[in-house]
Coordinates of C-alpha atoms and ligand atoms in Angstrom, one line a residue:
X1 CA 31.8 -0.1 -0.4
X2 CA 28.4 -2.4 -1.2
X3 CA 24.9 -1.5 -1.4
X4 CA 23.7 -3.2 1.9
X5 CA 22.5 -1.8 4.8
X6 CA 21.1 -2.7 8.1
X7 CA 19.6 -1.0 10.8
X8 CA 20.3 -1.0 15.0
X9 CA 18.3 -0.1 16.7
X10 CA 17.4 1.0 20.2
X11 CA 13.7 -0.2 20.7
X12 CA 13.3 -3.7 20.8
X13 CA 11.2 -5.5 18.6
X14 CA 7.6 -6.8 19.8
X15 CA 7.1 -10.3 20.8
X16 CA 3.5 -10.6 21.4
X17 CA 0.3 -11.4 19.3
X18 CA -2.0 -8.2 17.9
X19 CA -4.2 -9.1 20.7
X20 CA -2.3 -9.1 23.9
X21 CA -0.9 -6.0 21.8
X22 CA -4.0 -4.2 21.5
X23 CA -5.3 -5.3 24.9
X24 CA -1.7 -3.0 26.5
X25 CA -2.9 -0.3 24.1
X26 CA -6.8 0.1 25.3
X27 CA -5.5 -1.0 29.3
X28 CA -2.9 2.3 28.6
X29 CA -5.7 4.4 26.8
X30 CA -8.5 3.4 27.4
X31 CA -10.3 6.8 27.8
X32 CA -9.0 7.9 24.8
X33 CA -10.5 7.8 21.3
X34 CA -9.6 4.7 19.5
X35 CA -11.6 5.1 15.9
X36 CA -14.0 7.5 14.1
X37 CA -16.0 7.2 11.2
X38 CA -16.7 10.2 9.3
X39 CA -19.9 9.1 7.5
X40 CA -21.4 7.9 10.3
X41 CA -20.5 10.0 12.5
X42 CA -19.6 6.7 14.5
X43 CA -16.4 6.7 17.6
X44 CA -15.2 4.5 20.0
X45 CA -12.8 5.1 22.2
X46 CA -10.1 2.1 23.2
X47 CA -12.3 0.5 26.1
X48 CA -15.6 0.7 23.8
X49 CA -13.8 -0.2 20.7
X50 CA -12.1 -3.3 22.2
X51 CA -15.7 -4.7 23.7
X52 CA -16.8 -4.4 20.7
X53 CA -13.8 -6.7 19.5
X54 CA -15.0 -8.8 21.9
X55 CA -17.9 -8.9 21.0
X56 CA -16.9 -9.7 17.0
X57 CA -13.9 -12.0 18.4
X58 CA -16.3 -14.4 20.6
X59 CA -19.3 -14.4 17.8
X60 CA -16.9 -15.6 15.5
X61 CA -15.9 -18.2 18.0
X62 CA -19.2 -19.4 18.6
X63 CA -19.7 -19.5 15.3
X64 CA -17.0 -22.5 15.1
X65 CA -14.2 -20.5 13.7
X66 CA -11.3 -22.6 15.2
X67 CA -6.9 -21.4 14.7
X68 CA -5.3 -20.3 12.0
X69 CA -9.6 -20.2 9.5
X70 CA -9.5 -18.4 6.8
X71 CA -12.4 -15.6 7.7
X72 CA -12.8 -12.8 4.2
X73 CA -13.6 -9.8 3.8
X74 CA -15.1 -7.5 0.9
X75 CA -15.5 -4.3 2.0
X76 CA -14.6 -0.4 1.4
X77 CA -13.3 0.9 4.3
X78 CA -15.6 1.2 7.2
X79 CA -15.0 0.6 11.7
X80 CA -16.6 -3.1 11.2
X81 CA -13.9 -4.1 8.8
X82 CA -11.3 -3.1 11.7
X83 CA -14.2 -4.8 14.1
X84 CA -13.2 -7.8 12.3
X85 CA -9.3 -7.3 11.6
X86 CA -9.1 -7.5 15.8
X87 CA -11.6 -9.8 16.4
X88 CA -10.2 -12.0 13.9
X89 CA -5.9 -11.5 15.2
X90 CA -7.5 -12.2 19.0
X91 CA -8.7 -15.9 18.0
X92 CA -6.4 -16.4 15.7
X93 CA -8.2 -17.1 12.6
X94 CA -6.6 -15.7 9.3
X95 CA -7.7 -12.2 7.6
X96 CA -8.2 -12.6 4.0
X97 CA -8.6 -9.4 2.2
X98 CA -10.2 -9.3 -0.2
X99 CA -9.8 -5.7 -2.5
X100 CA -13.2 -4.1 -2.9
X101 CA -12.6 -3.5 -6.6
X102 CA -12.9 -7.6 -7.5
X103 CA -15.4 -9.2 -9.7
X104 CA -16.8 -12.4 -9.9
X105 CA -14.1 -14.5 -11.2
X106 CA -11.0 -13.0 -8.9
X107 CA -13.2 -13.4 -5.8
X108 CA -14.4 -17.0 -6.8
X109 CA -9.7 -17.7 -6.9
X110 CA -9.8 -16.4 -3.7
X111 CA -11.7 -17.4 -1.7
X112 CA -11.1 -21.5 -3.1
X113 CA -7.5 -20.7 -3.4
X114 CA -7.3 -19.5 0.1
X115 CA -10.1 -22.1 1.3
X116 CA -12.1 -19.5 3.1
X117 CA -13.9 -20.6 5.5
X118 CA -16.7 -17.6 6.3
X119 CA -16.6 -14.3 4.3
X120 CA -17.6 -11.3 5.9
X121 CA -18.9 -9.2 3.2
X122 CA -20.6 -5.5 2.4
X123 CA -23.7 -5.5 0.3
X124 CA -22.9 -3.3 -2.1
X125 CA -20.1 0.0 -3.7
X126 CA -20.6 1.7 -6.0
X127 CA -21.3 -0.6 -9.0
X128 CA -20.8 -3.3 -6.9
X129 CA -23.3 -5.3 -6.1
X130 CA -21.1 -8.0 -3.7
X131 CA -24.0 -10.3 -2.8
X132 CA -24.7 -11.0 -6.7
X133 CA -21.5 -11.8 -7.0
X134 CA -21.0 -13.9 -4.4
X135 CA -24.4 -15.6 -4.8
X136 CA -22.7 -15.7 -8.5
X137 CA -20.3 -17.7 -7.2
X138 CA -22.4 -20.4 -4.9
X139 CA -20.5 -19.9 -1.9
X140 CA -22.3 -20.2 1.4
X141 CA -20.4 -19.2 4.3
X142 CA -21.0 -15.5 4.2
X143 CA -21.8 -12.7 6.6
X144 CA -23.3 -9.8 5.3
X145 CA -22.3 -6.3 7.1
X146 CA -25.5 -3.5 7.8
X147 CA -27.8 -7.2 7.3
X148 CA -30.4 -9.5 10.0
X149 CA -26.9 -12.0 8.6
X150 CA -24.3 -9.8 10.5
X151 CA -27.0 -9.2 13.2
X152 CA -27.5 -13.0 13.6
X153 CA -23.7 -13.8 13.7
X154 CA -23.2 -11.2 16.7
X155 CA -25.9 -12.9 18.6
X156 CA -24.1 -15.7 19.1
X157 CA -21.7 -15.4 22.2
X158 CA -18.9 -17.7 23.1
X159 CA -18.2 -17.2 26.8
X160 CA -15.2 -15.2 27.4
X161 CA -13.1 -17.6 29.1
X162 CA -13.0 -19.6 25.3
X163 CA -11.5 -15.8 23.7
X164 CA -8.9 -16.1 27.1
X165 CA -8.1 -19.9 25.9
X166 CA -7.3 -19.2 22.6
X167 CA -5.7 -16.3 23.7
X168 CA -3.5 -17.2 25.2
X169 CA -3.0 -20.9 22.4
X170 CA -1.6 -18.6 20.1
X171 CA 1.9 -17.7 18.5
X172 CA 3.1 -14.8 17.6
X173 CA 4.6 -16.4 14.8
X174 CA 1.4 -17.9 13.7
X175 CA 0.4 -17.1 10.4
X176 CA -2.6 -13.8 10.8
X177 CA -3.2 -12.1 7.2
X178 CA -3.0 -13.4 3.8
X179 CA -3.3 -10.4 0.9
X180 CA -3.8 -11.3 -2.3
X181 CA -0.5 -9.0 -4.4
X182 CA 0.2 -8.7 -8.3
X183 CA 1.8 -6.5 -8.0
X184 CA 0.4 -4.8 -11.1
X185 CA 0.2 -7.9 -13.7
X186 CA 0.3 -11.7 -13.3
X187 CA -2.7 -13.9 -11.3
X188 CA -2.8 -13.0 -7.4
X189 CA -0.7 -14.7 -4.9
X190 CA -1.2 -14.8 -1.5
X191 CA 1.3 -13.5 0.3
X192 CA 0.7 -14.8 4.0
X193 CA 1.7 -12.5 7.0
X194 CA 2.2 -13.3 11.2
X195 CA 1.4 -11.0 13.9
X196 CA 4.8 -10.9 14.0
X197 CA 4.6 -9.1 10.7
X198 CA 2.3 -6.5 10.2
X199 CA 3.1 -5.9 14.1
X200 CA 6.6 -4.5 14.1
X201 CA 6.3 -3.1 11.0
X202 CA 2.4 -0.7 12.2
X203 CA 4.6 -0.4 15.3
X204 CA 8.0 0.8 14.1
X205 CA 6.2 3.2 11.2
X206 CA 4.5 4.8 13.9
X207 CA 7.5 5.2 15.4
X208 CA 9.3 6.7 13.1
X209 CA 6.4 9.0 13.1
X210 CA 6.6 9.8 17.0
X211 CA 3.2 8.9 17.0
X212 CA 2.2 9.2 21.4
X213 CA -1.4 8.6 22.6
X214 CA -2.1 12.6 20.8
X215 CA -2.6 11.4 17.3
X216 CA -4.7 11.2 15.0
X217 CA -4.2 9.5 11.1
X218 CA -6.4 10.3 9.0
X219 CA -7.1 6.9 6.5
X220 CA -8.3 7.5 2.8
X221 CA -6.3 4.5 1.6
X222 CA -8.1 0.4 1.9
X223 CA -8.0 -1.1 4.8
X224 CA -7.7 -4.2 2.6
X225 CA -3.7 -3.1 2.3
X226 CA -1.2 -3.1 4.4
X227 CA -1.4 0.6 3.9
X228 CA -3.8 0.5 5.5
X229 CA -4.5 -2.1 7.8
X230 CA -0.9 -2.2 8.5
X231 CA 1.0 1.8 8.4
X232 CA -2.3 2.8 9.6
X233 CA -4.3 0.9 11.6
X234 CA -1.3 -1.5 13.9
X235 CA 0.6 1.6 13.2
X236 CA -2.1 3.8 14.9
X237 CA -3.1 1.2 17.5
X238 CA 0.2 0.1 18.6
X239 CA 0.9 3.6 19.9
X240 CA -2.5 4.3 21.2
X241 CA -3.7 6.4 18.6
X242 CA -6.8 6.7 17.2
X243 CA -7.6 6.0 13.4
X244 CA -10.3 8.6 11.3
X245 CA -11.9 7.4 8.5
X246 CA -13.3 10.4 6.1
X247 CA -15.2 7.7 2.9
X248 CA -16.0 4.5 2.5
X249 CA -13.0 4.8 -1.2
X250 CA -11.1 7.5 -1.6
X251 CA -12.8 11.7 -2.4
X252 CA -10.4 14.1 -1.7
X253 CA -13.0 16.8 -0.4
X254 CA -14.1 14.0 2.3
X255 CA -10.5 13.9 3.3
X256 CA -9.6 17.2 3.8
X257 CA -12.9 17.9 5.8
X258 CA -12.2 15.2 7.6
X259 CA -9.2 16.4 8.2
X260 CA -10.1 20.1 9.5
X261 CA -13.2 18.5 11.4
X262 CA -10.8 15.7 13.3
X263 CA -7.6 17.6 14.3
X264 CA -5.7 14.7 12.9
X265 CA -2.4 15.6 13.0
X266 CA -1.6 12.7 10.4
X267 CA -2.8 11.8 6.7
X268 CA -1.7 8.5 4.5
X269 CA -2.0 8.8 0.7
X270 CA -0.7 7.1 -2.9
X271 CA 1.0 10.4 -5.4
X272 CA -2.5 10.5 -7.0
X273 CA -4.6 10.9 -3.6
X274 CA -2.5 14.0 -2.5
X275 CA -2.1 15.4 -5.8
X276 CA -5.5 15.6 -5.8
X277 CA -5.8 16.6 -2.4
X278 CA -3.2 19.7 -3.4
X279 CA -5.9 21.0 -6.1
X280 CA -8.1 22.1 -2.3
X281 CA -6.2 22.4 0.1
X282 CA -6.8 26.0 0.1
X283 CA -9.8 25.4 1.2
X284 CA -9.4 23.3 4.2
X285 CA -8.3 24.6 7.5
X286 CA -5.2 22.1 7.5
X287 CA -3.1 23.1 10.0
X288 CA -2.8 20.5 13.0
X289 CA -1.3 18.1 10.2
X290 CA 1.9 17.6 11.5
X291 CA 3.0 14.0 9.6
X292 CA 2.0 11.5 7.2
X293 CA 2.7 9.2 4.9
X294 CA 3.2 9.2 0.9
X295 CA 4.1 5.2 -0.6
X296 CA 2.9 3.1 -2.8
X297 CA 4.2 4.5 -6.0
X298 CA 7.5 6.4 -7.0
X299 CA 6.2 9.6 -4.7
X300 CA 7.2 12.6 -7.3
X301 CA 9.7 15.6 -5.8
X302 CA 7.5 18.3 -6.4
X303 CA 4.2 16.7 -5.1
X304 CA 6.5 16.0 -1.6
X305 CA 7.6 19.9 -2.0
X306 CA 4.0 21.1 -2.5
X307 CA 2.5 18.9 0.4
X308 CA 5.4 20.0 3.2
X309 CA 4.4 23.7 2.2
X310 CA 1.1 24.2 1.0
X311 CA -0.9 21.3 3.4
X312 CA 1.3 21.8 6.3
X313 CA 2.8 18.5 6.7
X314 CA 6.5 19.5 7.9
X315 CA 6.7 16.0 8.5
X316 CA 6.0 14.1 5.8
X317 CA 7.4 11.0 4.8
X318 CA 7.9 8.4 2.2
X319 CA 7.7 4.5 2.8
X320 CA 8.8 2.0 0.7
X321 CA 7.9 -1.8 0.5
X322 CA 5.6 -4.1 -0.6
X323 CA 2.5 -6.6 0.9
X324 CA 5.4 -9.3 0.9
X325 CA 7.4 -7.6 3.6
X326 CA 4.9 -6.0 5.5
X327 CA 5.1 -4.2 4.0
X328 CA 7.5 -1.0 4.7
X329 CA 11.4 -1.7 4.0
X330 CA 12.6 2.1 3.8
X331 CA 11.3 5.2 4.8
X332 CA 13.1 8.9 5.6
X333 CA 13.4 10.3 9.2
X334 CA 11.8 13.0 10.1
X335 CA 15.0 15.0 11.5
X336 CA 16.2 13.7 7.4
X337 CA 16.7 17.0 4.8
X338 CA 14.1 17.9 3.0
X339 CA 16.1 17.1 -0.1
X340 CA 16.7 13.6 1.1
X341 CA 12.7 13.7 2.5
X342 CA 11.4 13.7 -1.2
X343 CA 13.9 13.3 -3.2
X344 CA 14.9 9.6 -1.7
X345 CA 12.9 6.9 -0.2
X346 CA 14.8 6.9 3.2
X347 CA 16.8 4.1 4.7
X348 CA 16.7 0.4 5.9
X349 CA 13.9 0.0 8.1
X350 CA 14.8 -0.6 12.2
X351 CA 16.0 -4.4 13.0
X352 CA 15.5 -4.5 8.6
X353 CA 18.4 -5.4 6.1
X354 CA 17.7 -4.3 2.9
X355 CA 20.7 -5.2 -0.2
X356 CA 21.0 -4.0 -3.7
X357 CA 22.0 -7.1 -6.4
X358 CA 23.4 -7.1 -9.8
X359 CA 19.7 -8.8 -11.4
X360 CA 22.2 -11.4 -13.5
X361 CA 24.9 -12.1 -11.4
X362 CA 23.2 -11.8 -7.5
X363 CA 26.0 -10.0 -6.2
X364 CA 25.9 -7.2 -4.2
X365 CA 26.9 -4.0 -7.1
X366 CA 29.3 -0.7 -5.6
X367 CA 27.0 2.4 -3.7
X368 CA 25.2 4.0 -6.5
X369 CA 24.6 1.3 -9.2
X370 CA 21.2 -0.1 -10.0
X371 CA 20.4 -3.2 -9.5
X372 CA 17.2 -5.5 -8.0
X373 CA 16.5 -4.2 -4.1
X374 CA 16.5 -7.4 -1.4
X375 CA 15.4 -7.2 1.8
X376 CA 15.6 -9.5 4.5
X377 CA 14.6 -9.7 8.7
X378 CA 11.1 -10.0 10.5
X379 CA 9.2 -8.3 7.9
X380 CA 9.5 -10.6 5.1
X381 CA 5.9 -12.7 4.8
X382 CA 6.3 -16.1 5.9
X383 CA 5.6 -17.1 2.4
X384 CA 3.0 -17.4 -0.7
X385 CA -0.6 -19.0 1.0
X386 CA -0.1 -22.8 -0.6
X387 CA 2.7 -22.3 -3.7
X388 CA 5.6 -23.5 -2.4
X389 CA 7.3 -23.0 -6.0
X390 CA 6.3 -19.4 -6.2
X391 CA 7.6 -18.3 -3.2
X392 CA 11.0 -20.1 -3.9
X393 CA 11.2 -17.8 -6.8
X394 CA 11.0 -15.0 -4.7
X395 CA 12.7 -15.8 -1.0
X396 CA 16.3 -17.2 -1.2
X397 CA 18.1 -19.3 0.3
X398 CA 19.6 -17.1 3.0
X399 CA 15.9 -15.6 3.8
X400 CA 16.1 -12.7 0.9
X401 CA 12.7 -11.9 -0.8
X402 CA 13.8 -9.9 -4.0
X403 CA 11.9 -7.2 -4.9
X404 CA 11.0 -6.1 -8.5
X405 CA 12.1 -3.2 -7.8
X406 CA 15.7 -1.3 -9.3
X407 CA 17.1 1.0 -7.1
X408 CA 20.1 2.8 -5.9
X409 CA 21.5 3.0 -2.4
X410 CA 24.0 6.4 -1.5
X411 CA 27.2 6.4 0.4
X412 CA 24.6 6.8 3.4
X413 CA 22.6 4.5 3.0
X414 CA 19.4 6.3 1.2
X415 CA 17.8 4.1 -1.1
X416 CA 16.3 5.8 -4.2
X417 CA 14.3 3.9 -6.3
X418 CA 14.8 3.9 -9.5
X419 CA 11.4 1.5 -11.6
X420 CA 10.5 -1.9 -11.8
X421 CA 13.0 -5.0 -13.8
X422 CA 9.6 -5.3 -15.8
X423 CA 8.8 -1.2 -16.3
X424 CA 13.3 -0.7 -17.7
X425 CA 13.3 0.3 -21.0
X426 CA 15.7 -0.7 -22.9
X427 CA 16.6 1.9 -25.8
X428 CA 19.4 0.8 -29.3
X429 CA 21.0 -0.7 -25.6
X430 CA 20.4 2.4 -23.6
X431 CA 19.0 1.5 -19.6
X432 CA 16.6 3.7 -19.7
X433 CA 14.6 4.3 -16.5
X434 CA 11.1 5.6 -16.6
X435 CA 11.3 7.5 -13.2
X436 CA 13.7 9.9 -14.3
X437 CA 11.7 11.4 -17.5
X438 CA 8.5 11.3 -15.1
X439 CA 10.9 13.8 -12.3
X440 CA 12.4 15.8 -15.1
X441 CA 8.4 15.6 -17.1
X442 CA 7.1 17.3 -13.6
X443 CA 8.7 20.8 -13.6
X444 CA 6.8 21.4 -16.1
X445 CA 4.2 23.9 -14.6
X446 CA 1.5 23.0 -17.2
X447 CA 2.1 18.6 -16.0
X448 CA 0.0 17.7 -12.7
X449 CA 1.0 14.2 -13.4
X450 CA 3.0 11.5 -16.0
X451 CA 4.2 7.8 -16.8
X452 CA 7.0 7.0 -19.2
X453 CA 6.3 3.7 -20.2
X454 CA 8.7 1.9 -23.3
X455 CA 6.9 0.4 -26.2
X456 CA 7.8 -1.7 -29.6
X457 CA 10.0 0.0 -31.8
X458 CA 11.4 -2.3 -35.2
X459 CA 14.5 0.1 -35.1
X460 CA 15.2 0.9 -31.3
X461 CA 14.0 -2.5 -29.9
X462 CA 11.6 -0.1 -27.2
X463 CA 11.2 3.6 -27.5
X464 CA 10.2 6.5 -24.6
X465 CA 6.3 7.0 -24.7
X466 CA 5.2 9.9 -21.7
X467 CA 1.5 10.1 -21.1
X468 CA 0.1 13.5 -18.9
X469 CA -2.5 14.6 -17.2
X470 CA -2.8 18.9 -17.9
X471 CA -3.1 20.8 -14.9
X472 CA -6.5 22.5 -14.9
X473 CA -7.2 25.6 -17.1
X474 CA -4.2 24.2 -19.3
X475 CA -3.6 23.4 -23.0
X476 CA -2.9 19.6 -24.4
X477 CA 0.8 19.7 -24.5
X478 CA 2.1 18.3 -28.0
X479 CA 4.8 16.2 -28.4
X480 CA 6.8 19.0 -29.5
X481 CA 6.3 21.0 -27.4
X482 CA 7.3 17.4 -24.7
X483 CA 10.5 17.8 -26.8
X484 CA 11.5 21.3 -27.0
X485 CA 11.0 21.5 -23.2
X486 CA 13.1 18.0 -22.9
X487 CA 16.0 19.4 -25.8
X488 CA 19.4 19.7 -24.1
X489 CA 18.6 18.9 -20.6
X490 CA 17.9 14.9 -21.0
X491 CA 19.9 12.7 -23.2
X492 CA 18.3 12.6 -26.6
X493 CA 17.9 9.1 -26.1
X494 CA 16.0 9.2 -23.3
X495 CA 13.2 12.8 -24.3
X496 CA 10.1 11.3 -25.0
X497 CA 9.3 10.0 -29.2
X498 CA 5.2 9.7 -28.1
X499 CA 3.4 12.2 -25.8
X500 CA -0.4 10.5 -25.6
X501 CA -2.1 13.2 -23.3
X502 CA -5.5 11.9 -20.6
X503 CA -7.5 12.4 -18.0
X504 CA -6.2 9.5 -15.9
X505 CA -4.1 6.5 -16.4
X506 CA -5.2 2.5 -16.3
X507 CA -4.9 2.2 -12.2
X508 CA -5.3 -0.3 -9.6
X509 CA -7.5 0.2 -6.2
X510 CA -3.8 1.2 -4.1
X511 CA -3.3 3.7 -6.5
X512 CA -0.6 1.6 -8.2
X513 CA -0.1 3.3 -12.3
X514 CA -0.8 -0.3 -14.6
X515 CA 1.9 0.0 -17.0
X516 CA 1.0 -3.2 -18.5
X517 CA -1.9 -1.9 -19.5
X518 CA -0.6 1.4 -20.3
X519 CA 1.7 -0.5 -23.0
X520 CA -1.1 -2.8 -24.4
X521 CA -3.6 0.8 -25.7
X522 CA -0.5 2.0 -26.7
X523 CA 0.6 -0.7 -29.2
X524 CA -3.2 0.1 -30.4
X525 CA -3.4 3.7 -30.7
X526 CA -0.2 3.7 -32.7
X527 CA -0.8 0.6 -34.7
X528 CA 2.7 -0.9 -33.2
X529 CA 1.0 -4.3 -33.1
X530 CA 3.8 -5.9 -35.7
X531 CA 6.5 -4.4 -33.5
X532 CA 5.1 -5.6 -31.0
X533 CA 4.6 -9.2 -32.5
X534 CA 9.0 -9.5 -33.3
X535 CA 10.1 -8.4 -30.6
X536 CA 8.1 -10.6 -28.7
X537 CA 9.3 -13.3 -31.0
Ligands
LIG601 P1 2.3 -3.7 -3.1 O1 2.7 -5.0 -2.7 O2 1.1 -3.8 -3.7 O3 2.2 -2.8 -1.5 O4 3.0 -3.1 -4.1 C1 4.9 -3.1 -3.9 C2 5.4 -2.1 -5.1 O5 5.3 -1.0 -5.0 C3 6.7 -2.3 -4.8 O6 7.4 -3.5 -5.4 C4 7.5 -0.5 -6.0 O7 6.9 -1.6 -7.5 C5 6.4 0.1 -5.3 N1 6.0 1.2 -4.1 C6 5.8 1.5 -3.1 N2 6.0 2.7 -2.9 C7 6.4 2.9 -3.2 C8 8.0 4.1 -2.9 N3 7.6 5.2 -1.9 N4 8.7 4.1 -4.9 C9 8.4 3.5 -5.5 N5 7.9 2.3 -5.7 C10 7.2 2.4 -4.4

């Protein structure tokens, strides 16, 4: 039996634009709450939100924004992010998500590469002075939130008929969103996504979580990423559920307070967010929680189990995917066994196909064998914005997206992510999947979080190194103590040679660990520059 799986579905794909889908929800659930911004106390019903979305949409039309124009949004989470998302969708402008952690030169790159027509930007957040950075790159077509320029934009309104005409001229296969993604390495590439891509992905995530208009979804994950704007916003609005914004960026305390006070039924996060929340969970009433999603990087089994038992998230799901696939390709189902819901990334999504291929031969591997996961279906992006060569490297002639993730598939189609192709450690000819060692070390009572990398080694090519964050109050572990813990339980070649105790890992804003940066730091720390040079040569 080969590692190929596709999912039949009783529910058909949605064949409509995001604007049409949103307006159908407004018709059905106009009086129900749609959006709550906890830090300011602002709230909107669907009817109210639709009216404000239209105000922004008609303002953009009055400003001359044409179908297909790129409109950037550079802001941490706040209600205007959502307004701009749905307003640009209604007028067929392509929303360019700009990472709130970007600095001037990264902004400059995406502004130029996308050919940005207009940027809507926050003024400041934490240490970021967005206005100073926009001015530094000399970009002029910019509107700032909390600023007279935003009021001025909204003051000019195109007639309602023009909005209706524009909406009627759109097709659901049009590009509607560019998300710059570099995974954890390399220059950002603009994954270009259509209405059809992201509306359906959000919709089916919501379907599998059994969302209805009674659900209230707490989103501490960033809107600029699919996790927030697709699995969160589109997942909720396609079902009439309510989006709750706990804070502009992740704060564990504010998140749990929002769940409690807003009686949320669903909570999203990357693993590191849930780890931070677990330390505080006992102080809050989380009894309204039912479901939620952990995703974005490998979800440790122990953390999943604690989220079920200590945060009351009985139906929590794991999603696996990437920006280029809208993002979700596989997901656990609410009626999967606890084992499968914690130890796998579930099965292929409805209407999607996945296969696992040998990285060299490209042949589909037998079930149980590791290889590169590929995805095909409605969810595969249109391509990288104006980079046909990079698109062709990622999407083959048969329309399979090659993810760069290593995975296995069991006899029932459940998928396990064992690592990134680039992160696989090869020690003395043995392939080592860091994930396996990480899972094992998570079972140590003093370890709160752990990441395993390969570092250069003269003799074996690579050696295993573990970076460990200790649980509060625990003594830092020595390399000897870690090796003792592993002895007899892990094959000798998988036992970490080096151990490094830290307070945090180098991370992207979406909670992805920067293993490349960890390796660079480790080379310095361990004085392995010479071995590194030889290995690269
Ligand atoms: P992004 O495009 O930023 O969403 O990053 C996608 C990458 O995140 C994938 O290619 C995987 O390497 C990783 N990833 C996402 N979800 C999971 C998951 N549930 N388990 C393991 N890795 C994941």
